Coordinates of C-alpha atoms and ligand atoms in Angstrom, one line a residue:
M8 CA 18.1 -37.9 31.2
A9 CA 16.3 -35.0 29.7
N10 CA 17.5 -31.5 30.7
Q11 CA 20.3 -32.8 32.8
S12 CA 24.1 -32.5 32.3
F13 CA 25.2 -34.5 29.3
I14 CA 27.9 -37.0 30.2
P15 CA 29.2 -38.7 27.0
P16 CA 30.2 -42.3 27.2
Q17 CA 33.9 -43.1 27.1
R18 CA 34.5 -44.4 23.5
I19 CA 37.5 -45.4 21.5
L20 CA 37.3 -43.6 18.2
M21 CA 38.6 -45.6 15.2
G22 CA 36.4 -44.3 12.5
P23 CA 37.1 -41.7 9.8
G24 CA 37.1 -38.9 12.4
P25 CA 36.7 -37.5 15.0
S26 CA 39.6 -39.4 16.5
D27 CA 40.4 -39.9 20.1
V28 CA 41.3 -36.6 21.8
S29 CA 44.1 -36.9 24.4
P30 CA 43.5 -35.9 28.0
R31 CA 46.1 -33.2 27.6
V32 CA 44.1 -31.6 24.8
L33 CA 40.8 -32.0 26.7
E34 CA 42.4 -30.3 29.7
A35 CA 43.6 -27.4 27.5
V36 CA 40.1 -26.9 26.2
G37 CA 38.8 -26.5 29.7
R38 CA 41.2 -23.7 30.6
P39 CA 39.7 -20.2 31.5
T40 CA 38.2 -18.3 28.6
I41 CA 39.8 -15.0 28.0
G42 CA 39.2 -12.1 25.6
H43 CA 40.1 -12.9 22.0
L44 CA 42.0 -9.6 21.8
D45 CA 43.7 -10.1 25.1
P46 CA 47.5 -9.8 24.6
A47 CA 48.0 -13.2 26.2
F48 CA 45.6 -14.7 23.6
V49 CA 47.2 -12.8 20.8
G50 CA 50.6 -14.3 21.9
M51 CA 49.1 -17.8 21.7
M52 CA 47.8 -17.0 18.2
D53 CA 51.3 -16.1 17.0
D54 CA 52.6 -19.4 18.4
M55 CA 49.8 -21.3 16.8
K56 CA 50.8 -19.9 13.4
S57 CA 54.4 -21.1 13.8
L58 CA 53.1 -24.5 15.0
L59 CA 50.9 -24.8 12.0
Q60 CA 53.7 -23.8 9.7
Y61 CA 55.7 -26.7 11.3
A62 CA 52.9 -29.2 10.7
F63 CA 52.4 -28.1 7.1
K64 CA 56.1 -27.8 6.4
T65 CA 55.7 -24.3 5.1
D66 CA 57.0 -20.8 5.6
N67 CA 53.8 -19.3 4.2
A68 CA 52.8 -16.2 6.1
L69 CA 49.2 -16.8 5.3
T70 CA 48.8 -19.9 7.6
F71 CA 46.1 -20.0 10.3
P72 CA 43.0 -22.0 11.5
V73 CA 39.7 -21.0 10.0
S74 CA 37.0 -20.8 12.7
A75 CA 34.9 -23.7 11.5
P76 CA 35.4 -27.4 10.5
G77 CA 37.3 -28.8 7.5
S78 CA 34.4 -28.1 5.1
A79 CA 34.8 -24.4 5.8
G80 CA 38.5 -24.6 5.0
M81 CA 37.5 -26.0 1.7
E82 CA 35.1 -23.2 1.1
T83 CA 37.7 -20.6 2.2
C84 CA 40.0 -21.9 -0.6
F85 CA 37.4 -22.0 -3.3
A86 CA 35.5 -18.8 -2.3
N87 CA 38.8 -16.8 -2.3
L88 CA 40.5 -18.2 -5.3
V89 CA 37.7 -18.9 -7.7
E90 CA 35.8 -16.0 -9.5
P91 CA 32.6 -16.3 -11.5
G92 CA 33.4 -17.5 -15.0
D93 CA 36.6 -19.3 -14.0
K94 CA 37.3 -22.9 -15.1
V95 CA 38.4 -25.3 -12.3
I96 CA 39.7 -28.9 -12.9
I97 CA 38.6 -31.2 -10.1
C98 CA 40.1 -34.7 -9.7
Q99 CA 37.5 -36.9 -8.1
N100 CA 38.1 -40.3 -6.6
G101 CA 35.7 -40.4 -3.7
V102 CA 33.2 -38.3 -1.7
F103 CA 35.1 -35.1 -1.1
G104 CA 35.9 -34.3 -4.8
G105 CA 32.1 -34.0 -5.2
R106 CA 32.0 -31.3 -2.6
M107 CA 34.7 -29.4 -4.4
K108 CA 32.5 -29.5 -7.5
E109 CA 29.6 -28.0 -5.5
N110 CA 31.8 -25.2 -4.3
V111 CA 32.9 -24.3 -7.9
I112 CA 29.3 -24.4 -9.2
R113 CA 28.0 -22.2 -6.4
G114 CA 30.8 -19.8 -7.0
G115 CA 29.5 -19.2 -10.6
A116 CA 32.5 -21.0 -12.1
T117 CA 32.7 -24.1 -14.3
P118 CA 34.0 -27.4 -13.0
V119 CA 35.8 -29.8 -15.3
M120 CA 35.7 -33.3 -13.7
V121 CA 38.5 -35.8 -13.9
E122 CA 37.1 -39.0 -12.5
D123 CA 38.8 -42.0 -11.1
E124 CA 37.2 -45.1 -9.6
W125 CA 36.5 -45.0 -5.8
G126 CA 39.4 -46.8 -4.2
K127 CA 41.9 -45.7 -6.9
V128 CA 44.3 -42.8 -6.6
V129 CA 44.0 -39.8 -8.9
D130 CA 45.6 -40.7 -12.3
P131 CA 48.1 -38.0 -13.4
G132 CA 47.6 -39.1 -17.0
K133 CA 44.0 -38.2 -16.9
L134 CA 44.8 -34.9 -15.3
E135 CA 47.3 -34.1 -18.0
D136 CA 44.6 -34.9 -20.7
A137 CA 42.2 -32.5 -19.0
L138 CA 44.9 -29.8 -18.8
K139 CA 45.6 -30.1 -22.5
A140 CA 41.9 -30.1 -23.4
N141 CA 41.3 -27.0 -21.2
P142 CA 44.1 -24.5 -21.7
D143 CA 41.9 -21.8 -20.1
A144 CA 41.6 -23.7 -16.7
K145 CA 42.8 -21.5 -13.8
I146 CA 42.9 -24.0 -10.9
V147 CA 43.4 -27.8 -10.3
A148 CA 41.9 -29.2 -7.1
F149 CA 42.2 -32.7 -5.6
V150 CA 42.0 -34.6 -2.4
H151 CA 45.4 -35.8 -1.1
A152 CA 44.0 -38.4 1.4
E153 CA 40.6 -39.6 0.3
T154 CA 38.9 -40.5 3.6
S155 CA 36.0 -42.2 1.9
T156 CA 38.2 -45.0 0.5
G157 CA 41.7 -44.8 2.1
A158 CA 43.5 -43.9 -1.1
Q159 CA 46.5 -41.6 -1.0
S160 CA 47.2 -39.6 -4.2
D161 CA 50.6 -38.4 -5.3
A162 CA 50.2 -34.7 -4.5
Q163 CA 53.7 -33.7 -5.6
T164 CA 53.2 -35.1 -9.1
L165 CA 49.7 -33.6 -9.5
V166 CA 50.8 -30.2 -8.4
K167 CA 53.8 -30.2 -10.7
L168 CA 51.6 -31.1 -13.6
A169 CA 49.1 -28.3 -12.8
H170 CA 52.0 -25.8 -12.7
Q171 CA 53.3 -26.9 -16.1
Y172 CA 49.9 -25.8 -17.4
D173 CA 49.9 -22.6 -15.4
C174 CA 47.2 -23.6 -13.0
L175 CA 47.0 -22.9 -9.3
T176 CA 46.5 -25.8 -6.9
I177 CA 44.0 -26.4 -4.1
V178 CA 44.7 -29.5 -2.0
D179 CA 42.5 -31.2 0.5
A180 CA 44.7 -32.4 3.3
V181 CA 42.0 -32.9 6.0
T182 CA 43.0 -36.4 6.7
S183 CA 46.7 -36.3 5.7
L184 CA 48.0 -33.5 8.0
G185 CA 50.0 -35.0 10.8
G186 CA 49.4 -38.6 9.7
S187 CA 51.3 -39.1 6.5
P188 CA 54.0 -37.2 4.6
L189 CA 52.9 -33.8 3.5
K190 CA 55.3 -31.1 2.4
V191 CA 53.6 -27.9 1.4
D192 CA 56.6 -25.8 0.4
E193 CA 58.7 -28.7 -1.2
W194 CA 55.7 -29.8 -3.2
E195 CA 54.8 -26.2 -4.1
I196 CA 51.2 -26.5 -3.1
D197 CA 49.5 -23.1 -3.6
A198 CA 46.4 -23.4 -1.3
I199 CA 45.7 -26.2 1.3
Y200 CA 43.2 -26.9 4.0
S201 CA 42.9 -29.4 6.7
G202 CA 40.9 -30.3 9.8
T203 CA 41.6 -30.7 13.5
Q204 CA 39.7 -33.9 14.3
K205 CA 41.5 -36.4 12.2
C206 CA 45.3 -36.9 12.6
L207 CA 45.8 -33.8 14.8
S208 CA 43.4 -35.3 17.4
S209 CA 41.9 -32.0 18.5
P210 CA 38.1 -31.5 18.8
P211 CA 36.3 -30.7 15.5
G212 CA 35.5 -27.1 14.7
L213 CA 38.7 -25.6 13.2
S214 CA 40.3 -25.8 9.8
P215 CA 44.0 -25.0 9.4
V216 CA 44.7 -23.4 6.0
S217 CA 47.8 -22.2 4.2
F218 CA 48.3 -20.1 1.1
N219 CA 51.5 -19.3 -0.7
E220 CA 52.4 -15.9 -2.1
H221 CA 51.2 -16.8 -5.6
A222 CA 47.7 -17.7 -4.2
A223 CA 47.7 -14.6 -2.0
E224 CA 48.5 -12.5 -5.0
V225 CA 45.5 -14.0 -6.9
I226 CA 43.2 -13.2 -4.0
K227 CA 44.5 -9.6 -3.8
S228 CA 43.9 -9.0 -7.5
R229 CA 40.4 -10.4 -7.7
K230 CA 38.0 -8.5 -10.0
T231 CA 35.0 -9.4 -7.9
P232 CA 34.5 -9.4 -4.1
V233 CA 34.6 -12.7 -2.3
Q234 CA 31.0 -13.7 -2.1
S235 CA 31.3 -14.9 1.5
W236 CA 31.8 -12.1 4.1
F237 CA 32.9 -14.5 6.8
L238 CA 35.5 -16.4 4.8
D239 CA 36.9 -13.4 2.9
L240 CA 40.6 -13.6 3.6
N241 CA 41.1 -9.9 2.9
L242 CA 39.0 -9.3 6.1
V243 CA 40.1 -12.3 8.1
M244 CA 43.7 -11.2 7.7
G245 CA 42.9 -8.1 9.7
Y246 CA 42.6 -10.4 12.7
W247 CA 45.0 -13.3 11.9
G248 CA 47.6 -11.5 9.7
S249 CA 51.2 -11.0 10.7
G250 CA 51.7 -7.6 12.2
A251 CA 47.9 -7.0 11.9
K252 CA 46.3 -4.8 14.6
R253 CA 44.0 -7.7 15.4
A254 CA 40.9 -5.8 14.5
Y255 CA 37.6 -7.5 15.5
H256 CA 36.3 -9.7 12.7
H257 CA 34.5 -12.4 14.6
T258 CA 34.9 -13.8 18.1
A259 CA 37.4 -16.6 17.8
P260 CA 36.5 -20.0 19.2
I261 CA 38.9 -19.4 22.1
N262 CA 38.8 -22.6 24.0
N263 CA 38.8 -24.8 20.8
L264 CA 42.0 -22.9 19.8
Y265 CA 43.6 -23.8 23.1
G266 CA 42.9 -27.4 22.2
L267 CA 44.5 -27.1 18.7
H268 CA 47.5 -25.3 20.2
E269 CA 48.0 -28.1 22.7
A270 CA 47.6 -30.8 20.0
L271 CA 50.2 -29.1 17.9
V272 CA 52.6 -28.8 20.8
I273 CA 52.2 -32.6 21.3
L274 CA 52.8 -33.1 17.6
K275 CA 56.0 -31.1 17.8
E276 CA 57.2 -32.9 20.9
E277 CA 56.8 -36.2 19.1
G278 CA 58.2 -34.8 15.9
L279 CA 56.3 -34.7 12.7
E280 CA 58.3 -37.4 10.9
N281 CA 58.0 -39.6 14.0
S282 CA 54.2 -39.2 13.9
W283 CA 54.1 -40.2 10.2
A284 CA 56.2 -43.3 11.1
R285 CA 53.9 -44.2 14.0
H286 CA 50.9 -44.1 11.8
E287 CA 52.6 -46.3 9.3
A288 CA 53.8 -48.8 11.9
M289 CA 50.3 -49.1 13.5
H290 CA 48.8 -49.5 10.0
Q291 CA 51.2 -52.4 9.2
A292 CA 50.2 -54.1 12.4
L293 CA 46.4 -53.6 11.8
R294 CA 46.8 -54.7 8.3
A295 CA 48.5 -57.9 9.3
G296 CA 45.6 -58.6 11.6
F297 CA 42.9 -57.9 9.1
E298 CA 44.6 -60.0 6.4
A299 CA 45.1 -62.9 8.9
M300 CA 41.4 -62.7 9.6
G301 CA 40.7 -62.9 5.9
L302 CA 39.5 -59.3 5.3
S303 CA 40.9 -57.6 2.2
F304 CA 41.7 -53.9 1.5
V305 CA 39.8 -51.7 -0.9
V306 CA 42.9 -49.9 -2.0
K307 CA 45.9 -51.7 -3.6
E308 CA 49.1 -51.9 -1.7
G309 CA 51.3 -48.9 -2.1
D310 CA 48.4 -46.5 -2.5
R311 CA 47.0 -47.0 1.0
L312 CA 46.6 -44.4 3.7
P313 CA 48.0 -45.6 7.0
Q314 CA 45.4 -43.6 8.9
L315 CA 42.3 -44.9 7.0
N316 CA 41.9 -48.6 6.5
A317 CA 39.0 -49.6 4.3
V318 CA 38.4 -53.3 4.3
T319 CA 35.6 -55.4 2.7
I320 CA 32.8 -56.8 4.9
P321 CA 32.7 -60.7 4.8
D322 CA 29.8 -62.2 2.8
G323 CA 26.6 -62.7 4.8
I324 CA 27.6 -60.2 7.6
D325 CA 25.4 -57.3 8.4
D326 CA 27.4 -54.1 8.5
A327 CA 25.2 -52.1 10.9
E328 CA 24.8 -55.1 13.3
V329 CA 28.6 -55.4 13.6
R330 CA 29.2 -51.7 14.1
G331 CA 26.3 -51.6 16.6
K332 CA 27.8 -54.5 18.7
L333 CA 31.3 -52.9 18.6
L334 CA 29.8 -49.6 19.9
N335 CA 27.5 -51.0 22.5
D336 CA 29.5 -54.0 23.8
Y337 CA 33.1 -52.6 23.3
N338 CA 32.7 -48.8 23.2
L339 CA 34.5 -48.9 19.9
E340 CA 33.5 -46.8 16.9
I341 CA 34.6 -47.8 13.4
G342 CA 33.3 -46.2 10.2
A343 CA 30.7 -47.3 7.7
G344 CA 31.3 -47.2 3.9
L345 CA 30.1 -44.1 2.0
G346 CA 28.4 -43.7 -1.3
A347 CA 29.2 -46.6 -3.7
L348 CA 30.9 -48.4 -0.8
A349 CA 28.0 -48.2 1.7
G350 CA 27.3 -51.6 3.3
K351 CA 30.3 -53.1 1.5
V352 CA 33.2 -51.9 3.6
W353 CA 34.3 -50.7 7.0
R354 CA 36.6 -47.8 7.4
V355 CA 38.9 -48.2 10.4
G356 CA 40.8 -45.1 11.3
L357 CA 44.2 -44.9 13.0
M358 CA 44.3 -41.2 13.4
G359 CA 46.5 -39.1 15.7
H360 CA 46.2 -40.1 19.3
A361 CA 44.2 -43.1 18.3
A362 CA 47.0 -44.6 16.3
N363 CA 48.5 -46.7 19.1
R364 CA 49.3 -50.4 19.9
H365 CA 46.4 -50.7 22.4
N366 CA 43.8 -49.6 19.8
V367 CA 45.2 -52.0 17.2
V368 CA 45.0 -55.0 19.4
Y369 CA 41.7 -54.0 21.0
C370 CA 40.0 -53.4 17.6
L371 CA 41.2 -56.7 16.2
S372 CA 40.1 -58.8 19.2
A373 CA 36.7 -57.1 19.4
L374 CA 36.0 -57.4 15.7
E375 CA 37.1 -61.0 15.7
T376 CA 34.9 -61.8 18.6
V377 CA 31.8 -60.1 17.1
L378 CA 32.4 -61.7 13.7
S379 CA 32.7 -65.2 15.1
Q380 CA 29.5 -64.6 17.2
L381 CA 27.7 -63.7 14.0
G382 CA 28.9 -66.8 12.2
A383 CA 31.5 -65.4 9.9
G384 CA 33.9 -68.2 9.0
I385 CA 37.0 -66.7 10.5
E386 CA 39.8 -68.4 12.4
K387 CA 39.9 -67.1 15.9
G388 CA 43.0 -65.8 17.5
V389 CA 45.1 -65.4 14.4
A390 CA 44.5 -61.7 13.9
V391 CA 45.9 -60.4 17.2
E392 CA 48.8 -62.7 16.9
A393 CA 49.6 -61.5 13.4
A394 CA 49.4 -57.9 14.6
M395 CA 51.5 -58.5 17.7
A396 CA 54.2 -60.0 15.5
K397 CA 54.5 -56.6 13.8
L398 CA 54.5 -54.5 17.0
Ligands
LIG8 C1 36.5 -35.0 7.1 C2 36.9 -34.5 5.7 C3 36.4 -33.2 5.2 C4 35.4 -32.4 6.0 O1 35.9 -32.0 7.2 P1 34.8 -31.6 8.3 O2 35.6 -31.2 9.5 O3 33.9 -32.8 8.5 O4 34.0 -30.4 7.7 C5 36.9 -32.8 4.0 N1 37.8 -33.6 3.3 C6 38.2 -34.8 3.7 C7 39.2 -35.6 2.9 C8 37.8 -35.2 5.0 O5 38.2 -36.4 5.4

């Protein structure tokens, strides 16, 4: 094994990401590497921008993929928009709001936390209280699709509120982009970041971002330089900017960009709204199966993300043992709970290419088999039948 070619096992990825990558995208990643200033590559970059604008539903000129995973998209937003001494309101209802707080503190600014219970959506009433109590706040940040719990907050309402109090907005759409309704221009989101390995089903390592003119203006009129050289948009734009001379900034992850481009072409072929509808339909089938099996959802109906299904683990069942059996005996990956939910829930993803009928049925039958082997009191056969009835 050691020092030989690494041949990964063939898995089915139904966790919180990465999701299954389609053979078309994998084939694209394997195409010949060319120079990152090659005119052919630059042409692909322009097309990539228009595809990302399509996926985000935006006309923002400042739309491109940051050369690093979703967390770097988050840092790009905070590092460029926040200056030392600023006050930033962060709505936290899971793991990822905690990372936003870290970004604000490390940028020398002051976070004001608006906390909601894990599994709940962000409460607009609490945000409004915080906006009233902090008239000097400059930015409101929140997670649209909280992958740690499967809760989907009302981004449009939260952004509207923030604007009423003259705050800019930073929205985490790592798990929502491509999987559930997201309308950057219509909802007037100022700055947004996402990832490739969730509902876009491209390999991890890139973070699509988009900034409207208001956000771009704030970046241009900063009093202090952006503390990160790599993520400073004033510099990155020399490479990705429209009409830019494509000056060297860093060597783009060329082959990974081929993959994202192909994934976006696939999304456009299917149609964005059709992709949202497919995620919802697969969720409804999976949900029927889970409920027939007696598993209950962490998030209440109406607030659930179709692409991330957090369900409670039956009493007396060992979390790690079940996930281990699924992986080893069925090549199936599902996710563990995080933080307060560790050991209590499973997180089953239906993201991008992985949101299909085969996966829904396969996951339910494998889980049902493993659970009955381990003595969970579940009725066998009912889950798949309930899901099939929805398909
Ligand atoms: C996965 C995820 C991130 C981080 O993305 P990475 O690509 O792992 O860096 C951030 N926010 C949310 C909501 C996520 O689901």
